[in-house]
Amino acid sequence: MEHRIAEPSPSVAPVKDGPQASWRDLREWLALIERNGELQRIDTPVNPDEELAAITYMATRTEKTRALLFENLTGDKSGSRVLANMLGSSKERYALAVGLDPDLTTAEMIAETRGLMNRRIPPKRIPKSQAPVNEIVLRGDDIDLTKFPTPKFWPGDGGRYIGTGDITLTASPDTGRINVGCYRQMLHGPRRVGLYCSPGKHGGLDREAWWKQGKPCEVVVAYGIDPVLFMLAAQVFGSKESEFDVAGGIMGRGIELTDGETGSLPIPAQAELVIEGTVTQGDVETEGPLGEFTGYYGRERSPQPVIEVKALHMRKNPILTAALMAKYPSCEIGAYYAIMRSARILDDLERIGVPGVVGAYAHPAAASGWGIVVVSLQQQYAGHAAQVLALAAQCPAAAYYTKWIIAVDDDVDPTDFNEVMWALSTRCHPAEDIDILKKTWSTGLDPSQFEMERRPYGSKALIDACKPHRHLKAFPQTTLLRREVYERVTARWAELGFDEPPPRLTTFHKD
Ligand SMILES: Cc1cc2nc3c(=O)[nH]c(=O)nc-3n(C[C@H](O)[C@H](O)[C@H](O)COP(=O)(O)O)c2cc1C
Ligand SMILES: [Mn+2]
């Protein structure tokens, strides 16, 4: 495997033990991934109207695609560039974002991610004059967002979406907690942007709380942002928690914020392009649909609130982050989402206190990690697998959407779908090993229920693909290598003419 470099940049001083991101902003991270052969620059002209998304989709039909930096966009009047497939299906780029070794296995990254996501470091304020995002600051009528190369992704999209790879800040009027969410934003005009939050999302709840007090809701949005803030904006945390604290924990130092121009919300100091604005109750425009992570168009056109833009901050030649939503492996929420969701499922199961759970994986090919969860366990008592299945199905991190929950024994790696298929095909007896849960937590984005009103009510299949507990002792022995022979062959692997390292095997034949 090619050598990868994760050395710290000289400008970043480590502040604590454990993994730490070695970059300061999106540009330093791009330099890091470029040194690792993970960035493709495209400098021939590309039209943001469907062509950019088409190139991204076509390039990402295989898993090992580099991040794509479009440097020459037809019709652009702002000197901007567009970054697509920032993380995509690459666990290596995920690792380079969070400061892990890119050569770890997926299961190892999930284990490390549990530690990273449980650290908290609050953000820190820096003076406006020191914030790179303040290189250019515009107010009021000087702002024209239509000058930016805003992509239209899919032919059936309702318009151009400036916000896909975005982070959106709102504050709770009661506690001041700053939420960071990723919500889609359709461009309506030079200073008007749609803001779609589905029911229950924190950005939407903050918005309603301000409206209840008869006040407009302030928002700050970054349309060019680094990978860690982007990832965390699309993860659910407690309604009282700020994603900034989690991001700081992952980075190993506080996220730098600075004061805004027109409102009281802070702005991310290292971002590429940021707007400040307000959302006023009753100010709506027709929004949607947008091609979604499911591989289908999401919500139909409907009236949605609009951000009235008051100020704009940007670096020169800003890099806008565009997140293509598509079937795996073309979806921006690919590898990272699967890893983070799996880490949180393991945290939930540990917190509940169920013993014997070894691993979990929400495979990104299953609608970006939403559709299927595989849990591995070391069976310790009768009913153990059924217990793990039921708890995994309904724990907070896994309950939304997931349709298929599969339990496998600890000799099966949940991140390896070939092994999971093998377990399903040899240890599972469908007539006995499948239970169904009904009226579970689902989403209007799942098209399998045809009537829109029924879609929020899902169902889940609990599939026991473990060796039947009743027959554990009598269950046929798995064909495994003898350890001593494996080690002998491993030592001779190169001599035998193999270029790649030998496979890592961990379970062996017992006489
Ligand atoms: C590219 C992308 C687009 C998204 N679009 C929306 C959206 O339009 N509306 C929405 O409610 N959630 C959307 N999400 C999901 C939210 O980001 C996610 O639910 C997140 O937890 C929201 O933050 P919150 O929990 O603080 O509300 C999107 C996620 C991604 C990655
Ligand atoms: Mn939140």
CSV table of C-alpha atoms and ligand atoms in Angstrom, one decimal, residues 164 179-184 196-198 201-203 230 233-236 243 323 325 333, ligand 1:
chain,number,residue,atom,x,y,z
A,164,THR,CA,-25.3,21.4,0.4
A,179,ASN,CA,-26.3,24.9,16.9
A,180,VAL,CA,-24.4,23.9,13.8
A,181,GLY,CA,-26.5,22.0,11.2
A,182,CYS,CA,-26.3,21.2,7.5
A,183,TYR,CA,-29.5,22.1,5.8
A,184,ARG,CA,-30.1,22.4,2.1
A,196,TYR,CA,-35.2,23.9,4.5
A,197,CYS,CA,-35.2,22.2,8.0
A,198,SER,CA,-37.2,19.0,8.4
A,201,LYS,CA,-34.1,19.6,13.5
A,202,HIS,CA,-32.3,22.0,15.9
A,203,GLY,CA,-32.0,24.8,13.3
A,230,PHE,CA,-19.1,19.8,7.6
A,233,ALA,CA,-23.1,19.7,11.1
A,234,ALA,CA,-24.8,16.6,9.7
A,235,GLN,CA,-24.6,14.5,12.9
A,236,VAL,CA,-27.3,14.6,15.6
A,243,GLU,CA,-21.5,20.9,17.6
A,323,ALA,CA,-22.1,17.9,-1.4
A,325,MET,CA,-26.4,13.5,-2.8
A,333,ILE,CA,-22.1,11.2,3.1
B,1,LIG,C1,-25.6,17.5,2.3
B,1,LIG,C2,-26.6,17.4,3.3
B,1,LIG,C3,-27.9,18.0,3.2
B,1,LIG,C4,-28.8,18.0,4.2
B,1,LIG,N1,-30.0,18.6,4.0
B,1,LIG,C5,-30.9,18.7,5.0
B,1,LIG,C6,-32.0,19.5,4.9
B,1,LIG,O1,-32.3,20.2,3.8
B,1,LIG,N2,-32.9,19.6,5.9
B,1,LIG,C7,-32.7,18.9,7.1
B,1,LIG,O2,-33.5,19.1,8.0
B,1,LIG,N3,-31.6,18.2,7.2
B,1,LIG,C8,-30.7,18.0,6.2
B,1,LIG,N4,-29.5,17.3,6.4
B,1,LIG,C9,-29.4,16.5,7.6
B,1,LIG,C10,-28.9,17.3,8.8
B,1,LIG,O3,-27.7,17.9,8.5
B,1,LIG,C11,-28.8,16.4,10.0
B,1,LIG,O4,-30.0,15.9,10.4
B,1,LIG,C12,-28.2,17.2,11.2
B,1,LIG,O5,-28.3,16.4,12.4
B,1,LIG,C13,-28.9,18.5,11.5
B,1,LIG,O6,-28.3,19.1,12.6
B,1,LIG,P1,-29.2,19.3,14.0
B,1,LIG,O7,-29.2,17.9,14.5
B,1,LIG,O8,-28.3,20.2,14.8
B,1,LIG,O9,-30.5,19.8,13.6
B,1,LIG,C14,-28.6,17.3,5.4
B,1,LIG,C15,-27.3,16.6,5.5
B,1,LIG,C16,-26.4,16.7,4.5
B,1,LIG,C17,-25.1,16.0,4.7
